[in-house]
Short mmCIF file of C-alpha atoms in Angstrom, two decimals:
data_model
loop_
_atom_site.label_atom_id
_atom_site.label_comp_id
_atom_site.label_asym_id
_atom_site.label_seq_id
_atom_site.Cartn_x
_atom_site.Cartn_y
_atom_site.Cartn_z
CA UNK A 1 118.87 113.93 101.00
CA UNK A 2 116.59 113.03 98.15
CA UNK A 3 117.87 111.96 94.71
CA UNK A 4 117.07 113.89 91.73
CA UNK A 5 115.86 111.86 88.30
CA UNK A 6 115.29 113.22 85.23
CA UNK A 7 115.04 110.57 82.56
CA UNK A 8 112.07 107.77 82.43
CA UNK A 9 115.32 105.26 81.34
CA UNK A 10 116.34 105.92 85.24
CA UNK A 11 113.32 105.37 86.46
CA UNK A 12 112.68 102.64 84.51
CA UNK A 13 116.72 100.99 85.42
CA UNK A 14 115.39 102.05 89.08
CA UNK A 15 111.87 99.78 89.07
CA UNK A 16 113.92 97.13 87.59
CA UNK A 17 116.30 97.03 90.58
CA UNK A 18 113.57 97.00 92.82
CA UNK A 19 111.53 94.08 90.87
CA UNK A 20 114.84 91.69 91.23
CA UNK A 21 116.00 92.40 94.68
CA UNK A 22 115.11 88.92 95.29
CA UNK A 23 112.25 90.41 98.47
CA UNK A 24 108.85 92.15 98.08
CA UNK A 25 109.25 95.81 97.24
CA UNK A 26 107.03 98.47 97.62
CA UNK A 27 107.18 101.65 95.54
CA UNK A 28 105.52 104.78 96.48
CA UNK A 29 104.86 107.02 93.89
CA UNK A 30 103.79 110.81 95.58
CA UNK A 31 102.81 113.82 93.74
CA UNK A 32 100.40 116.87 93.65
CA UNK A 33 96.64 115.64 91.75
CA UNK A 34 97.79 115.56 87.83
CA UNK A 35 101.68 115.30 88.48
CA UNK A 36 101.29 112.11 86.07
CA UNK A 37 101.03 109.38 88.85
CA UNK A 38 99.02 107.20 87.60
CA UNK A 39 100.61 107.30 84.19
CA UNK A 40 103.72 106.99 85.46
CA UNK A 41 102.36 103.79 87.15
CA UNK A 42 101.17 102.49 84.60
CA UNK A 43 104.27 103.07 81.77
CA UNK A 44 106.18 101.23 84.69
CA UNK A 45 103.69 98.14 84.84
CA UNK A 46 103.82 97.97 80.94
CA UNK A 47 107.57 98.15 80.91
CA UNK A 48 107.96 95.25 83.45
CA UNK A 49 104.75 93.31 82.79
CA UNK A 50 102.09 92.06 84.78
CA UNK A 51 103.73 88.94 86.28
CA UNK A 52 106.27 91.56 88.11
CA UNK A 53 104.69 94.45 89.24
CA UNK A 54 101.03 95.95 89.97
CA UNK A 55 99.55 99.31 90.93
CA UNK A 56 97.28 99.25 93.74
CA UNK A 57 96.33 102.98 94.46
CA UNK A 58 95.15 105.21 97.36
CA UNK A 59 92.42 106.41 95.32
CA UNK A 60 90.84 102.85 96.30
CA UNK A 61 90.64 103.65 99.57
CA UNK A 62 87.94 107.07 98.92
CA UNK A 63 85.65 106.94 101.72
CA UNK A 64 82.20 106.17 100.30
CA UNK A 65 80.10 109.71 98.90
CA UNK A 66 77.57 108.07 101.21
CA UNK A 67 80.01 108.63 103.92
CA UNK A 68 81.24 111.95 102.88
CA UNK A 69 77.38 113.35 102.68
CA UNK A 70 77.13 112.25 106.02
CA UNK A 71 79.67 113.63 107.52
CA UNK A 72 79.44 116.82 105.46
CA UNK A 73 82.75 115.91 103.04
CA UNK A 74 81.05 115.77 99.91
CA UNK A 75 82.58 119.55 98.45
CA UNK A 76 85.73 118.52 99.66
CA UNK A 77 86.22 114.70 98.32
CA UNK A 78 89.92 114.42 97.82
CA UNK A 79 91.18 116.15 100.79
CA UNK A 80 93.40 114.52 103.12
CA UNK A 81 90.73 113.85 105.51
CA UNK A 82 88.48 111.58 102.47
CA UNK A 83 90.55 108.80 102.64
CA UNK A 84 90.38 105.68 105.16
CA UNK A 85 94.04 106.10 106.29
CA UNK A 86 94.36 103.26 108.76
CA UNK A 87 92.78 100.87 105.66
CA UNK A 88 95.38 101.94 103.44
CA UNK A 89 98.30 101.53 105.89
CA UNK A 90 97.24 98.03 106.97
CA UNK A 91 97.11 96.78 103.02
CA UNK A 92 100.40 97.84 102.64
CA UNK A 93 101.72 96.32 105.74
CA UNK A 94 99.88 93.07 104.61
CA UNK A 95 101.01 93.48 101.47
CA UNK A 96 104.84 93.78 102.54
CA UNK A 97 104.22 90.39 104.90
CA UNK A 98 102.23 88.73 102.26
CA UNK A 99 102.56 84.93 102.38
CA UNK A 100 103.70 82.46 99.45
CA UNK A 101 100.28 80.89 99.65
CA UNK A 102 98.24 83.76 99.91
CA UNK A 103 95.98 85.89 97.45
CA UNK A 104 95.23 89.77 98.41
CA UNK A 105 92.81 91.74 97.15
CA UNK A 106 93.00 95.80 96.96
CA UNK A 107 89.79 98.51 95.93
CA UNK A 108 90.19 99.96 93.04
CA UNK A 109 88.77 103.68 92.44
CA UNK A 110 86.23 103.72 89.05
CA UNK A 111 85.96 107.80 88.05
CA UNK A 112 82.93 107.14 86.33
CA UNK A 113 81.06 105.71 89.19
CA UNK A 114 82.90 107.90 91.52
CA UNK A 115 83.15 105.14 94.25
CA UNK A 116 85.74 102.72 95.07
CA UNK A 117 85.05 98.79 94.08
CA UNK A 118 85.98 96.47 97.06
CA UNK A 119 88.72 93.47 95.95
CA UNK A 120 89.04 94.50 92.44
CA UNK A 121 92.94 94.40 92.27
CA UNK A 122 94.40 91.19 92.96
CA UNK A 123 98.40 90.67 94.16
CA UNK A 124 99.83 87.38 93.20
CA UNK A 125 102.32 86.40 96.20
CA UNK A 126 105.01 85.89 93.04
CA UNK A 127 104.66 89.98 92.43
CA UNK A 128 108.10 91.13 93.36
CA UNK A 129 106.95 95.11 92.78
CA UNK A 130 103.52 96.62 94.29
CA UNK A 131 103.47 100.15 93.27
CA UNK A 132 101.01 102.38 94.93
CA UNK A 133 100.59 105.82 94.18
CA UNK A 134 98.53 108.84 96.27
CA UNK A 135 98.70 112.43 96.74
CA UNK A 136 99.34 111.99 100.95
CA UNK A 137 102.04 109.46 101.43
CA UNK A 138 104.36 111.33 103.04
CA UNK A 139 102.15 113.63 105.22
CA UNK A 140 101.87 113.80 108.34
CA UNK A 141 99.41 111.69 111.05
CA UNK A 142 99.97 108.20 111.87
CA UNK A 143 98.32 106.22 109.49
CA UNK A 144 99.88 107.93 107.33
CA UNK A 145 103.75 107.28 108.71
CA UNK A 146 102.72 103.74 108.95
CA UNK A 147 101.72 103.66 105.21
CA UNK A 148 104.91 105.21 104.73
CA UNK A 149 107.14 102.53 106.47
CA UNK A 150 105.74 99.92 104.46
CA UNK A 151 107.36 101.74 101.45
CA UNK A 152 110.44 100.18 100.45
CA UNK A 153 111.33 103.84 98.13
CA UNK A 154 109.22 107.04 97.91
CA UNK A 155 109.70 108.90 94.60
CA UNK A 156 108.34 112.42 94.12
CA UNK A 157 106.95 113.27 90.78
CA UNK A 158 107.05 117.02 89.95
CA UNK A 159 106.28 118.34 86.56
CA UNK A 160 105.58 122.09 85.03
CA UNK A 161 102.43 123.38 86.89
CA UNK A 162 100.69 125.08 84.06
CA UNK A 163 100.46 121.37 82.09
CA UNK A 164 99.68 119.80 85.82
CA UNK A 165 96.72 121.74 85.92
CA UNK A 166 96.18 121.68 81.98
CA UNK A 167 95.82 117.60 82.68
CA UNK A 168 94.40 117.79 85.75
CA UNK A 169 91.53 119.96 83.90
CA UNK A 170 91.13 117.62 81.13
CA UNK A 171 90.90 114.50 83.15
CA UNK A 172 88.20 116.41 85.16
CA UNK A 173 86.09 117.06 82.11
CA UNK A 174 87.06 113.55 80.55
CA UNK A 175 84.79 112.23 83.72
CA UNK A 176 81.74 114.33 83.22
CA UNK A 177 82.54 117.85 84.01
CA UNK A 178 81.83 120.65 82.17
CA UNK A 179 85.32 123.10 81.41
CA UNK A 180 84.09 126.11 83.62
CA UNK A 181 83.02 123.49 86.67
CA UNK A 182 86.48 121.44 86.39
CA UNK A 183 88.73 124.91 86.52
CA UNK A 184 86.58 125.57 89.31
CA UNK A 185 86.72 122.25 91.11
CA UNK A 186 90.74 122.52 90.31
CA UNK A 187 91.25 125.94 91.47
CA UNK A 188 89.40 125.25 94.90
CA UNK A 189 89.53 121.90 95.80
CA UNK A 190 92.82 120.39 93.80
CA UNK A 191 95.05 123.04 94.35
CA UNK A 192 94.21 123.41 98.10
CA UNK A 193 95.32 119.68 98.35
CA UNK A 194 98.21 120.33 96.06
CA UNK A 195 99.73 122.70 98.49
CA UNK A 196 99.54 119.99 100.88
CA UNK A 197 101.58 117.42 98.91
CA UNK A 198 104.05 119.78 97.49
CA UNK A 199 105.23 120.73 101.33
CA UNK A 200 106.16 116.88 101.79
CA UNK A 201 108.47 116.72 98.66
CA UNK A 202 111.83 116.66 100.42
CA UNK A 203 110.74 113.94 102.40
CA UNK A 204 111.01 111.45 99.03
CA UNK A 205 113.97 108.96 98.49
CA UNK A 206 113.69 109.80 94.86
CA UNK A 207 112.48 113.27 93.24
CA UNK A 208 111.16 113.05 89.94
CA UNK A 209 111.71 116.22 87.44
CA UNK A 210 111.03 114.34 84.08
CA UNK A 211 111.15 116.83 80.83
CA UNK A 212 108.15 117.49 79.16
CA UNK A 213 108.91 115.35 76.09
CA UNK A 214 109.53 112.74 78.47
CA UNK A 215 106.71 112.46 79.99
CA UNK A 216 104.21 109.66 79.38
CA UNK A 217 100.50 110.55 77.48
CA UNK A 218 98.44 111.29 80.59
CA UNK A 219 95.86 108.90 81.22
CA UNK A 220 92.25 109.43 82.50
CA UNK A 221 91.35 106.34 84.26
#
């Protein structure tokens, strides 16, 4: 049964406990497109530091728009079936075995190119936290069950679904949209996927219901 959090102090005292349990952790951080993910990610990185913990996200592994006009993906980019699965699960595998003498590198997602940038996150073998956050974590398929056992927690975030969508809107237009084509991209694209992720929510260690005036500033990045 999945534990319910509602205070970023918790959260916080919960990364901590992670960061010092003296092994590698791995923290998955799941949630609907604009449950605050990424800015949750990131308030936990600033609260730790950089020497402790690092966020190495899914959005990295975006198959190329090369790739998804190819294959006919392009309207679709950001469903389930966008991602290189198999590439994600094997960096977090390697990432949970990673030696004292090694270096790894992870892809980073840039929303204004709207491509993903081969080894531009690098892991320190002294980083005792990798967090890694994506919509699909605890879906089904098995790349996506082995990406999940690499995961030393899961943690569900949730928040109201009218300011989901309110950021999720805004981050769209922040990145080039105009407001009528990012409702539109939201309302068939985002929320398709969102019904996806929300169907895996009882599947978390940790689920996340943090009040509104708790919440971090959303970031766009």
């Amino acid at each position: 049964m999945s534990t319910t959090v509602t205070s970023m102090e918790d959260l916080l005292d919960r990364a901590r406990a992670l960061a010092t349990s003296g092994r590698r952790a791995i923290l998955g951080l799941v949630g609907a497109p604009g449950a605050g993910k990424s800015t949750v990610s990131r308030a936990l990185v600033h609260e730790l530091g950089p020497q402790v913990a690092v966020v190495v996200p899914m959005d990295g592994f975006h198959l190329a728009n090369e790739v998804l006009r190819d294959q006919g993906l392009a309207d679709v980019k950001g469903n389930i079936s966008t991602f290189d699965a198999p590439g994600y699960a094997a960096l977090l595998r390697r990432l949970q075995e990673q030696r004292d003498d090694e270096i790894v590198y992870a892809p980073r997602f840039d929303r204004t190119l709207e491509e993903s940038i081969g080894s531009a996150i690098r892991i320190d073998p002294w980083i005792s936290l990798v967090i890694t956050e994506g919509n699909y974590l605890l879906c089904d398929g098995l790349a996506w069950e082995r990406a999940r056992a690499a995961l030393t927690q899961s943690w569900f975030i949730q928040i109201p679904q009218d300011l989901r969508l309110r950021w999720l809107i805004d981050r769209h237009i922040a990145h080039g949209r105009s407001p009528q084509a990012a409702r539109e991209w939201v309302t068939r694209s985002d929320e398709a996927n969102a019904r996806l992720v929300l169907r895996t929510a009882d599947r978390a260690d940790v689920l996340v219901n943090l009040p509104v005036g708790d919440l971090p500033e959303p970031t766009t990045g």
